[in-house]
Amino acid sequence: MRPHELPEIRHLPLFRDMLQANFEALMHGAYAQAFPAGLELMRQGDPADFLHVVMEGAVELYAHWGGRECTMAVVRPVGTFILAACIKDAPYLMSARTLERSRIILLPSSDLRAVFRRDTEFAVSVIHELAGCYRSVVRHAKGLKLRTSRERIASYLLRQSALAGNLASYGLPVEKRLLASYLGMTPENLSRTLKTLEADGVKLDGTRVIITDRAKLSALAQPDRLIDGPDSETPSAGASLPRVQGGD
Amino acid sequence: MRPHELPEIRHLPLFRDMLQANFEALMHGAYAQAFPAGLELMRQGDPADFLHVVMEGAVELYAHWGGRECTMAVVRPVGTFILAACIKDAPYLMSARTLERSRIILLPSSDLRAVFRRDTEFAVSVIHELAGCYRSVVRHAKGLKLRTSRERIASYLLRQSALAGNLASYGLPVEKRLLASYLGMTPENLSRTLKTLEADGVKLDGTRVIITDRAKLSALAQPDRLIDGPDSETPSAGASLPRVQGGD
DNA sequence: GCAGGGACTTGATCTGGATCAACTCTCGCC
DNA sequence: GGCGAGAGTTGATCCAGATCAAGTCCCTGC
């Protein structure tokens, strides 16, 4: 593991409050690994042997069933994923693959389970992390059930703008095909709907989003704190929305 | 609170392992209340002041947005709900209403937060509960994104049969309109699809489900441990599927 | 017992979004 | 520098599921 990485992990909400001795014990069994883009890190159904911490790159969490596949989340540095499965010592519910060349720290889940049993501060951090993840998926499910495709796209674009600091223009953080899958629609549908959204105050130029009329877009998206956040409870983990890459 | 209720709560996985003194402290601030059917217990966005424990009756958790509404879960005795919001001291993401006359214990969430900070066993229980809830919603989201209406119905019916002990015949635990909403479709669509499912090995007689050809139904539903369970990690809480009422 | 209302069903129609197919553009790679 | 391969777009068509509208049945409350 690289020297700068340890403090970065230590500063994550999940590891911030635990005893130094326990942190060190946890990191003792950890190891870092580099992966090329497009590599499958785990397959749904596998036993949860390691908590994963993304230090560089990006990881897609996705699910499959009966030949179909869908994106559930994208995790970027510094973020953890698959905490719940590690804790329950249960099979992963999702598969994971790298979207880019990535550096990932692997923490044996047995160590994890041992440590929060003797470090209450860490246990409390885990509680907060999991509660955040839970609420994040609930938001996602609400969006899927209550909103149409069009509304999901509009609110996604607004949400990303908010994450970028309410910029009117920013870059999409993920490929459109992945975004479509995350939002529960086909790439064709996303592409077409984006075109028609020009009448509602937002335009796309390649990967660049330009909000031309925020009021109009908001009227369509009806952003809702209980679906779109802002989560004061932002999870660093598994259930996070694809995050913005930075805008200008 | 009634004499038999305290031990019932104590035996819940969530409260089973904590110190007796802490359990008593927690219960000190608790109070029971009876509600008629159809009463709104909380509204999404409200501050999370109480953890709710259903002792009798049934509670529907649902979400709404822009005039639409959908069922997210049904909680039956003995089960808790809205743990995550209590822990984060954040607004509820869902509303709740009684489906029948219900008896509910209310636990001040501030007490809850205080207790798991000083009782590691309780903290561990909370961790397991939340991890279970998280995984449960992930399963639900996977079903919504990966399966068609028809497949969701078929797998729901199989899952309920499994919960009833693999009985070929059992009663639906909830109204069909609620089930439709839970499964993300309209009542009309549910009704029609149920009819066409007779060709796939399952028949409905009113509220009675009769599986006539389990193999055929399974071929359609393709039940998957990573979507349908069985959850060894069964949550007692918020995210549970409408449970079966008992079969014969 | 009777009236009223809600759950459920059934039918007719509409439409959002999927599917299938073709074509362009870009970018990494030989 | 040319050549795939994959991302994205666009068009044509199809279909699952929503919507609108009746009508039946059952249960409840007067």
Coordinates of C-alpha atoms (C1' of nucleotides) in Angstrom, one line a residue:
Chain A
M1 CA 0.0 0.0 0.0
R2 CA 1.2 3.5 -0.8
P3 CA 2.1 5.9 2.0
H4 CA -0.5 8.5 1.1
E5 CA -3.3 5.9 1.0
L6 CA -3.4 5.0 4.6
P7 CA -4.4 8.5 5.8
E8 CA -6.9 8.7 3.0
I9 CA -8.6 5.6 4.2
R10 CA -8.3 6.7 7.8
H11 CA -10.2 9.9 6.9
L12 CA -13.2 8.1 5.5
P13 CA -16.3 8.5 7.7
L14 CA -16.3 4.7 8.1
F15 CA -12.8 4.6 9.6
R16 CA -12.4 8.0 11.1
D17 CA -13.6 7.4 14.6
M18 CA -12.1 4.0 15.5
L19 CA -9.2 3.4 17.8
Q20 CA -5.8 3.8 16.1
A21 CA -4.8 0.3 17.3
N22 CA -7.9 -1.2 15.7
F23 CA -7.4 0.7 12.5
E24 CA -3.9 -0.6 12.4
A25 CA -5.0 -4.2 13.0
L26 CA -7.6 -3.9 10.3
M27 CA -5.0 -2.5 7.8
H28 CA -2.6 -5.2 8.7
G29 CA -4.5 -7.8 6.7
A30 CA -5.3 -5.4 3.9
Y31 CA -3.7 -5.3 0.5
A32 CA -3.8 -3.0 -2.5
Q33 CA -4.2 -4.2 -6.0
A34 CA -4.3 -2.5 -9.4
F35 CA -6.8 -3.6 -12.0
P36 CA -7.2 -2.8 -15.7
A37 CA -10.4 -1.3 -17.1
G38 CA -13.3 -3.6 -17.7
L39 CA -12.3 -6.3 -15.3
E40 CA -14.9 -8.2 -13.3
L41 CA -13.9 -7.8 -9.6
M42 CA -16.6 -10.0 -8.2
R43 CA -19.7 -11.9 -9.4
Q44 CA -23.0 -11.8 -7.7
G45 CA -23.4 -14.9 -5.5
D46 CA -19.7 -15.0 -4.6
P47 CA -18.9 -15.2 -0.9
A48 CA -18.1 -11.8 0.6
D49 CA -14.5 -12.2 1.6
F50 CA -13.3 -8.6 1.2
L51 CA -14.6 -5.1 1.8
H52 CA -13.4 -3.1 -1.2
V53 CA -12.1 0.4 -1.0
V54 CA -11.7 2.3 -4.3
M55 CA -8.6 4.5 -4.2
E56 CA -8.3 5.4 -7.9
G57 CA -10.4 4.7 -10.9
A58 CA -14.1 3.8 -10.8
V59 CA -16.2 0.7 -10.2
E60 CA -19.6 -0.2 -11.5
L61 CA -21.9 -2.3 -9.4
Y62 CA -24.4 -4.2 -11.5
A63 CA -26.9 -7.0 -11.2
H64 CA -28.0 -9.7 -13.7
W65 CA -30.8 -12.1 -14.0
G66 CA -32.0 -14.3 -16.8
G67 CA -29.7 -12.9 -19.4
R68 CA -30.5 -9.3 -18.6
E69 CA -28.3 -6.9 -16.7
C70 CA -28.6 -3.5 -15.0
T71 CA -26.3 -1.0 -13.4
M72 CA -27.0 -0.4 -9.7
A73 CA -24.3 2.1 -8.8
V74 CA -20.9 3.5 -9.6
V75 CA -18.3 3.9 -6.8
R76 CA -15.5 6.4 -7.1
P77 CA -12.5 7.3 -4.9
V78 CA -12.5 7.3 -2.1
G79 CA -15.4 5.0 -1.5
T80 CA -16.1 1.5 -0.2
F81 CA -18.5 -1.0 -1.5
I82 CA -20.3 -4.3 -0.5
L83 CA -20.1 -3.5 3.2
A84 CA -23.5 -5.2 4.0
A85 CA -22.5 -8.5 2.4
C86 CA -19.2 -8.5 4.3
I87 CA -21.0 -7.9 7.6
K88 CA -23.6 -10.6 7.1
D89 CA -21.0 -12.9 5.7
A90 CA -23.5 -13.5 2.9
P91 CA -23.1 -13.8 -0.9
Y92 CA -22.8 -10.5 -2.8
L93 CA -26.1 -9.4 -4.4
M94 CA -24.3 -7.5 -7.1
S95 CA -21.4 -8.0 -9.4
A96 CA -18.7 -5.4 -9.8
R97 CA -16.4 -4.4 -12.6
T98 CA -13.8 -1.6 -13.1
L99 CA -14.8 1.1 -15.5
E100 CA -11.3 2.4 -15.8
R101 CA -7.9 1.3 -14.6
S102 CA -8.4 1.2 -10.8
R103 CA -6.5 0.8 -7.6
I104 CA -8.5 -1.0 -4.9
I105 CA -7.7 -1.9 -1.3
L106 CA -9.1 -5.2 -0.1
L107 CA -10.0 -5.7 3.6
P108 CA -10.7 -9.2 4.8
S109 CA -14.3 -9.2 5.9
S110 CA -13.5 -11.5 8.8
D111 CA -11.2 -8.9 10.3
L112 CA -13.9 -6.3 9.8
R113 CA -16.5 -8.4 11.7
A114 CA -14.0 -9.0 14.5
V115 CA -13.1 -5.3 14.9
F116 CA -16.6 -3.8 15.2
R117 CA -17.3 -6.2 17.9
R118 CA -14.7 -4.7 20.1
D119 CA -14.7 -1.1 18.9
T120 CA -17.9 0.7 19.6
E121 CA -16.9 3.8 17.8
F122 CA -16.3 1.7 14.7
A123 CA -19.6 -0.1 15.2
V124 CA -21.4 3.3 15.3
S125 CA -19.6 4.3 12.0
V126 CA -20.7 1.1 10.4
I127 CA -24.3 1.8 11.5
H128 CA -24.2 5.2 10.0
E129 CA -22.7 3.9 6.8
L130 CA -25.3 1.2 6.4
A131 CA -28.2 3.5 7.3
G132 CA -26.9 5.8 4.6
C133 CA -26.7 3.0 2.1
Y134 CA -30.2 1.8 2.9
R135 CA -31.7 5.2 2.5
S136 CA -29.8 5.7 -0.7
V137 CA -31.3 2.5 -2.3
V138 CA -34.8 3.4 -1.0
R139 CA -34.4 6.7 -2.8
H140 CA -33.4 4.9 -6.0
A141 CA -36.4 2.5 -5.7
K142 CA -38.7 5.5 -5.1
G143 CA -37.5 7.1 -8.3
L144 CA -38.0 4.0 -10.3
K145 CA -41.5 3.4 -9.1
L146 CA -42.8 7.0 -8.9
R147 CA -41.2 8.7 -11.9
T148 CA -41.3 8.2 -15.6
S149 CA -38.2 7.8 -17.7
R150 CA -38.3 11.4 -18.7
E151 CA -38.7 12.6 -15.1
R152 CA -35.8 10.4 -13.9
I153 CA -33.5 11.8 -16.6
A154 CA -34.5 15.4 -15.8
S155 CA -34.0 14.9 -12.0
Y156 CA -30.7 13.1 -12.6
L157 CA -29.4 16.0 -14.6
L158 CA -30.5 18.5 -12.0
R159 CA -29.0 16.4 -9.2
Q160 CA -25.7 16.2 -10.9
S161 CA -25.7 20.0 -11.4
A162 CA -26.3 20.4 -7.7
L163 CA -23.4 18.0 -6.9
A164 CA -21.2 20.1 -9.2
G165 CA -22.2 23.2 -7.2
N166 CA -25.3 24.2 -9.2
L167 CA -23.3 24.8 -12.3
A168 CA -25.3 25.3 -15.4
S169 CA -22.8 23.3 -17.4
Y170 CA -20.9 20.1 -16.4
G171 CA -19.7 16.9 -17.8
L172 CA -21.5 13.6 -17.5
P173 CA -19.6 11.4 -15.1
V174 CA -20.4 8.2 -16.9
E175 CA -21.1 6.8 -20.3
K176 CA -24.6 7.3 -21.5
R177 CA -25.3 3.6 -21.9
L178 CA -24.4 3.1 -18.3
L179 CA -26.5 6.0 -17.2
A180 CA -29.4 4.6 -19.2
S181 CA -29.1 1.3 -17.4
Y182 CA -28.8 3.0 -14.0
L183 CA -31.9 5.0 -14.7
G184 CA -33.8 1.8 -15.8
M185 CA -34.1 2.4 -19.5
T186 CA -32.5 1.6 -22.8
P187 CA -29.8 3.7 -24.4
E188 CA -32.0 4.4 -27.3
N189 CA -34.7 5.8 -25.0
L190 CA -32.2 7.9 -23.1
S191 CA -30.8 9.3 -26.4
R192 CA -34.2 10.2 -27.8
T193 CA -35.6 11.6 -24.5
L194 CA -32.5 13.8 -24.1
K195 CA -33.2 15.3 -27.4
T196 CA -36.8 16.2 -26.5
L197 CA -35.6 17.6 -23.2
E198 CA -34.1 20.6 -25.1
A199 CA -37.7 22.0 -25.0
D200 CA -37.5 21.7 -21.2
G201 CA -34.4 23.7 -20.5
V202 CA -31.5 21.3 -20.9
K203 CA -29.2 20.5 -23.8
L204 CA -26.5 17.9 -24.3
D205 CA -23.4 18.5 -26.4
G206 CA -21.7 15.1 -26.4
T207 CA -20.9 14.4 -22.8
R208 CA -21.5 18.0 -21.8
V209 CA -24.7 19.0 -20.0
I210 CA -25.9 22.6 -20.5
I211 CA -28.9 23.7 -18.4
T212 CA -30.5 26.5 -20.4
D213 CA -33.6 27.0 -18.2
R214 CA -33.3 25.7 -14.7
A215 CA -36.8 26.8 -13.8
K216 CA -38.4 24.9 -16.6
L217 CA -36.3 21.8 -16.0
S218 CA -37.2 21.9 -12.3
A219 CA -40.9 22.1 -13.1
L220 CA -40.5 18.9 -15.0
A221 CA -38.2 17.1 -12.6
Q222 CA -39.9 18.3 -9.4
P223 CA -36.8 17.6 -7.4
D224 CA -37.6 16.2 -4.0
R225 CA -35.3 16.1 -1.0
L226 CA -36.7 12.7 -0.1
I227 CA -35.7 11.2 -3.5
D228 CA -32.9 13.3 -4.8
G229 CA -31.2 14.4 -1.5
P230 CA -29.2 16.3 -0.7
D231 CA -28.3 13.5 1.6
S232 CA -26.6 14.9 4.6
E233 CA -26.3 11.1 4.9
T234 CA -24.1 10.7 1.8
P235 CA -22.9 7.2 1.8
S236 CA -19.3 6.7 0.6
A237 CA -20.5 3.3 -0.4
G238 CA -22.3 0.8 -2.5
A239 CA -25.5 2.6 -3.2
S240 CA -24.2 6.0 -4.3
L241 CA -25.4 7.6 -7.5
P242 CA -22.9 8.0 -10.3
R243 CA -21.2 11.1 -9.2
V244 CA -20.3 14.1 -11.2
Q245 CA -16.8 14.3 -12.5
G246 CA -16.4 18.0 -12.2
G247 CA -17.8 20.8 -14.2
D248 CA -16.7 24.2 -15.1
Chain B
M1 CA -47.6 -1.8 27.7
R2 CA -49.0 -5.3 28.2
P3 CA -47.1 -7.9 30.2
H4 CA -46.7 -10.3 27.3
E5 CA -45.3 -7.6 25.0
L6 CA -42.1 -6.9 26.7
P7 CA -40.7 -10.5 26.3
E8 CA -41.9 -10.5 22.7
I9 CA -39.9 -7.4 21.9
R10 CA -36.9 -8.7 23.9
H11 CA -36.9 -11.7 21.6
L12 CA -36.6 -9.8 18.5
P13 CA -33.1 -10.2 16.9
L14 CA -32.7 -6.4 17.3
F15 CA -33.1 -6.5 21.1
R16 CA -32.1 -10.0 21.9
D17 CA -28.5 -9.6 22.7
M18 CA -28.3 -6.3 24.5
L19 CA -27.7 -5.9 28.2
Q20 CA -30.8 -6.3 30.3
A21 CA -30.2 -2.9 32.0
N22 CA -30.0 -1.1 28.7
F23 CA -33.1 -2.9 27.4
E24 CA -35.0 -1.7 30.5
A25 CA -33.7 1.8 30.0
L26 CA -34.8 1.7 26.4
M27 CA -38.3 0.4 27.3
H28 CA -38.6 3.0 30.0
G29 CA -39.3 5.7 27.5
A30 CA -41.4 3.5 25.3
Y31 CA -45.2 3.5 25.1
A32 CA -47.8 1.5 23.3
Q33 CA -50.6 2.8 21.3
A34 CA -53.6 1.4 19.5
F35 CA -54.6 2.7 16.1
P36 CA -57.7 2.1 13.9
A37 CA -57.3 0.7 10.4
G38 CA -56.4 3.2 7.7
L39 CA -54.7 5.7 9.9
E40 CA -51.6 7.6 8.7
L41 CA -48.9 7.0 11.3
M42 CA -46.3 9.2 9.8
R43 CA -45.7 11.2 6.7
Q44 CA -42.6 11.1 4.6
G45 CA -40.4 14.1 5.5
D46 CA -41.4 14.1 9.1
P47 CA -38.6 14.0 11.6
A48 CA -37.8 10.5 12.9
D49 CA -38.7 10.8 16.5
F50 CA -39.7 7.2 17.2
L51 CA -38.7 3.7 16.2
H52 CA -42.0 1.8 15.6
V53 CA -42.6 -1.8 16.7
V54 CA -45.7 -3.5 15.3
M55 CA -47.2 -5.8 18.0
E56 CA -50.6 -6.5 16.4
G57 CA -52.1 -5.6 13.0
A58 CA -50.2 -4.5 9.9
V59 CA -48.6 -1.4 8.6
E60 CA -48.0 -0.3 5.1
L61 CA -44.9 1.7 4.2
Y62 CA -45.5 3.8 1.1
A63 CA -44.0 6.7 -0.8
H64 CA -45.4 9.5 -2.8
W65 CA -44.3 12.1 -5.2
G66 CA -46.0 14.4 -7.6
G67 CA -49.5 13.0 -6.9
R68 CA -48.4 9.4 -7.4
E69 CA -48.1 6.9 -4.7
C70 CA -46.6 3.4 -4.3
T71 CA -46.3 0.7 -1.7
M72 CA -42.8 0.0 -0.5
A73 CA -43.3 -2.7 2.1
V74 CA -45.8 -4.2 4.7
V75 CA -44.7 -4.8 8.3
R76 CA -46.4 -7.3 10.4
P77 CA -46.0 -8.4 14.0
V78 CA -43.5 -8.6 15.5
G79 CA -41.5 -6.2 13.3
T80 CA -39.9 -2.8 13.5
F81 CA -39.7 -0.1 11.0
I82 CA -37.9 3.1 10.1
L83 CA -34.8 2.2 12.0
A84 CA -32.4 3.9 9.5
A85 CA -34.1 7.3 9.8
C86 CA -34.1 7.1 13.6
I87 CA -30.4 6.4 13.6
K88 CA -29.5 9.1 11.2
D89 CA -31.9 11.5 13.0
A90 CA -33.1 12.2 9.4
P91 CA -36.6 12.7 7.9
Y92 CA -38.5 9.6 7.1
L93 CA -38.3 8.6 3.4
M94 CA -41.6 6.8 3.5
S95 CA -45.1 7.3 4.9
A96 CA -46.8 4.7 7.0
R97 CA -50.4 3.8 7.5
T98 CA -52.2 1.0 9.3
L99 CA -53.8 -1.6 7.1
E100 CA -55.8 -3.0 10.0
R101 CA -56.5 -2.1 13.6
S102 CA -52.9 -2.2 15.1
R103 CA -51.0 -2.0 18.3
I104 CA -47.7 -0.3 18.0
I105 CA -44.9 0.4 20.5
L106 CA -43.1 3.7 20.0
L107 CA -39.4 4.0 21.1
P108 CA -37.9 7.5 21.3
S109 CA -35.1 7.5 18.7
S110 CA -32.9 9.7 20.9
D111 CA -32.9 6.9 23.5
L112 CA -32.1 4.4 20.7
R113 CA -29.1 6.4 19.6
A114 CA -27.8 6.8 23.1
V115 CA -28.0 3.1 23.9
F116 CA -26.1 1.7 21.0
R117 CA -23.3 4.0 21.8
R118 CA -22.7 2.3 25.1
D119 CA -23.9 -1.3 24.3
T120 CA -21.7 -3.0 21.7
E121 CA -24.0 -6.0 21.5
F122 CA -26.9 -3.8 20.7
A123 CA -24.7 -1.9 18.1
V124 CA -23.9 -5.2 16.4
S125 CA -27.6 -6.1 16.3
V126 CA -28.4 -2.8 14.7
I127 CA -25.7 -3.4 12.2
H128 CA -27.2 -6.8 11.3
E129 CA -30.7 -5.4 11.1
L130 CA -29.6 -2.5 8.8
A131 CA -27.5 -4.7 6.6
G132 CA -30.5 -7.0 6.2
C133 CA -32.8 -4.0 5.4
Y134 CA -30.3 -2.8 2.8
R135 CA -30.0 -6.1 1.1
S136 CA -33.8 -6.4 1.1
V137 CA -34.3 -3.2 -0.8
V138 CA -31.5 -4.0 -3.2
R139 CA -33.3 -7.3 -4.0
H140 CA -36.5 -5.3 -4.5
A141 CA -34.8 -2.9 -6.9
K142 CA -33.2 -5.7 -8.8
G143 CA -36.6 -7.3 -9.3
L144 CA -38.0 -4.0 -10.6
K145 CA -35.2 -3.4 -13.0
L146 CA -34.5 -6.9 -14.3
R147 CA -38.0 -8.5 -14.4
T148 CA -41.1 -7.8 -16.3
S149 CA -44.4 -7.5 -14.6
R150 CA -45.3 -11.0 -15.4
E151 CA -42.1 -12.4 -14.0
R152 CA -42.4 -10.3 -10.8
I153 CA -45.9 -11.7 -10.2
A154 CA -44.8 -15.3 -10.8
S155 CA -41.8 -15.0 -8.5
Y156 CA -43.8 -13.2 -5.9
L157 CA -46.3 -16.1 -5.8
L158 CA -43.6 -18.7 -5.6
R159 CA -41.8 -16.8 -2.9
Q160 CA -45.0 -16.6 -0.8
S161 CA -45.5 -20.3 -1.3
A162 CA -42.0 -20.9 0.0
L163 CA -42.7 -18.7 3.0
A164 CA -45.8 -20.7 3.7
G165 CA -43.7 -23.9 3.7
N166 CA -43.9 -24.7 0.0
L167 CA -47.6 -25.2 0.1
A168 CA -49.4 -25.4 -3.2
S169 CA -52.3 -23.4 -1.9
Y170 CA -52.2 -20.4 0.4
G171 CA -54.0 -17.1 1.0
L172 CA -52.6 -13.7 -0.3
P173 CA -51.5 -11.7 2.7
V174 CA -52.5 -8.4 1.2
E175 CA -55.1 -6.8 -1.0
K176 CA -54.5 -7.1 -4.7
R177 CA -54.4 -3.4 -5.2
L178 CA -51.6 -3.1 -2.6
L179 CA -49.8 -6.0 -4.1
A180 CA -49.9 -4.4 -7.5
S181 CA -48.5 -1.2 -6.2
Y182 CA -45.8 -3.1 -4.3
L183 CA -44.8 -4.9 -7.5
G184 CA -44.8 -1.7 -9.5
M185 CA -47.9 -2.1 -11.7
T186 CA -51.5 -1.1 -11.9
P187 CA -54.3 -3.2 -10.3
E188 CA -55.7 -3.8 -13.8
N189 CA -52.5 -5.2 -15.1
L190 CA -52.1 -7.5 -12.1
S191 CA -55.6 -8.7 -12.5
R192 CA -55.2 -9.5 -16.2
T193 CA -51.8 -11.0 -15.8
L194 CA -53.0 -13.3 -13.1
K195 CA -55.6 -14.6 -15.4
T196 CA -53.0 -15.4 -18.1
L197 CA -50.8 -17.0 -15.6
E198 CA -53.3 -19.9 -15.4
A199 CA -51.5 -21.2 -18.5
D200 CA -48.2 -21.2 -16.5
G201 CA -49.2 -23.3 -13.5
V202 CA -50.9 -21.0 -11.0
K203 CA -54.6 -20.0 -10.5
L204 CA -56.3 -17.6 -8.2
D205 CA -59.6 -18.1 -6.5
G206 CA -60.4 -14.8 -5.0
T207 CA -57.6 -14.3 -2.4
R208 CA -56.6 -17.9 -2.6
V209 CA -53.5 -18.9 -4.6
I210 CA -53.4 -22.4 -6.1
I211 CA -50.2 -23.6 -7.7
T212 CA -51.2 -26.2 -10.2
D213 CA -47.8 -26.7 -11.9
R214 CA -44.8 -25.6 -9.8
A215 CA -42.3 -26.6 -12.5
K216 CA -44.0 -24.5 -15.1
L217 CA -44.3 -21.6 -12.8
S218 CA -40.7 -21.8 -11.8
A219 CA -39.6 -21.9 -15.4
L220 CA -41.3 -18.6 -15.9
A221 CA -40.3 -17.0 -12.6
Q222 CA -36.7 -18.3 -12.5
P223 CA -36.5 -17.8 -8.8
D224 CA -33.1 -16.6 -7.8
R225 CA -31.6 -16.7 -4.3
L226 CA -30.0 -13.3 -5.0
I227 CA -33.4 -11.6 -5.6
D228 CA -36.0 -13.8 -3.9
G229 CA -34.1 -15.1 -1.0
P230 CA -34.4 -17.1 1.2
D231 CA -32.7 -14.4 3.2
S232 CA -31.0 -16.0 6.0
E233 CA -30.7 -12.3 6.6
T234 CA -34.5 -11.8 7.0
P235 CA -35.0 -8.3 8.3
S236 CA -37.8 -7.9 10.8
A237 CA -37.9 -4.4 9.5
G238 CA -38.9 -1.8 7.0
A239 CA -37.9 -3.5 3.8
S240 CA -39.6 -6.8 4.2
L241 CA -41.9 -8.2 1.5
P242 CA -45.6 -8.5 2.3
R243 CA -45.6 -11.7 4.2
V244 CA -47.9 -14.7 3.8
Q245 CA -50.8 -14.9 6.2
G246 CA -50.8 -18.6 6.5
G247 CA -51.9 -21.3 4.1
D248 CA -53.5 -24.7 4.5
Chain C
dG1 C1' -82.5 -5.4 4.7
dC2 C1' -80.9 -2.1 1.9
dA3 C1' -77.9 1.5 0.2
dG4 C1' -73.3 2.9 -0.8
dG5 C1' -68.7 2.4 -1.5
dG6 C1' -64.6 0.2 -2.4
dA7 C1' -62.2 -4.0 -4.4
dC8 C1' -61.8 -6.3 -8.3
dT9 C1' -62.6 -7.5 -13.1
dT10 C1' -63.2 -6.8 -17.9
dG11 C1' -63.1 -4.3 -22.2
dA12 C1' -61.4 -0.7 -25.4
dT13 C1' -57.9 2.2 -26.4
dC14 C1' -53.6 4.7 -26.1
dT15 C1' -48.7 5.4 -25.4
dG16 C1' -44.2 5.1 -23.3
dG17 C1' -40.6 2.7 -24.0
dA18 C1' -38.5 -1.6 -26.0
dT19 C1' -36.8 -3.9 -29.9
dC20 C1' -34.6 -4.4 -34.3
dA21 C1' -31.9 -2.4 -37.7
dA22 C1' -28.9 0.8 -40.0
dC23 C1' -25.6 4.2 -39.9
dT24 C1' -22.0 7.6 -38.1
dC25 C1' -18.4 8.9 -35.2
dT26 C1' -14.6 8.3 -32.3
dC27 C1' -10.8 6.3 -30.5
dG28 C1' -7.5 2.8 -29.6
dC29 C1' -4.6 -0.2 -31.9
dC30 C1' -1.8 -2.5 -35.4
Chain D
dG1 C1' -2.6 6.1 -41.5
dG2 C1' -6.1 2.8 -41.9
dC3 C1' -9.1 -0.4 -39.5
dG4 C1' -12.0 -2.5 -36.4
dA5 C1' -15.0 -2.2 -32.3
dG6 C1' -17.8 -0.1 -29.5
dA7 C1' -20.7 4.2 -28.2
dG8 C1' -24.1 6.9 -29.8
dT9 C1' -27.9 8.3 -32.8
dT10 C1' -31.8 7.8 -35.7
dG11 C1' -35.6 5.5 -37.8
dA12 C1' -39.4 2.0 -38.1
dT13 C1' -42.1 -1.0 -35.7
dC14 C1' -43.9 -3.5 -31.9
dC15 C1' -45.7 -4.5 -27.5
dA16 C1' -46.2 -4.4 -22.4
dG17 C1' -48.5 -2.0 -19.6
dA18 C1' -51.2 2.4 -18.5
dT19 C1' -55.4 4.8 -18.9
dC20 C1' -60.2 5.4 -19.2
dA21 C1' -64.7 3.5 -18.6
dA22 C1' -68.2 0.2 -17.2
dG23 C1' -69.9 -3.1 -14.6
dT24 C1' -70.0 -6.9 -10.8
dC25 C1' -69.4 -8.4 -6.3
dC26 C1' -68.9 -8.1 -1.6
dC27 C1' -68.8 -6.0 2.7
dT28 C1' -70.2 -2.5 5.9
dG29 C1' -72.8 0.6 8.2
dC30 C1' -77.2 2.7 8.8

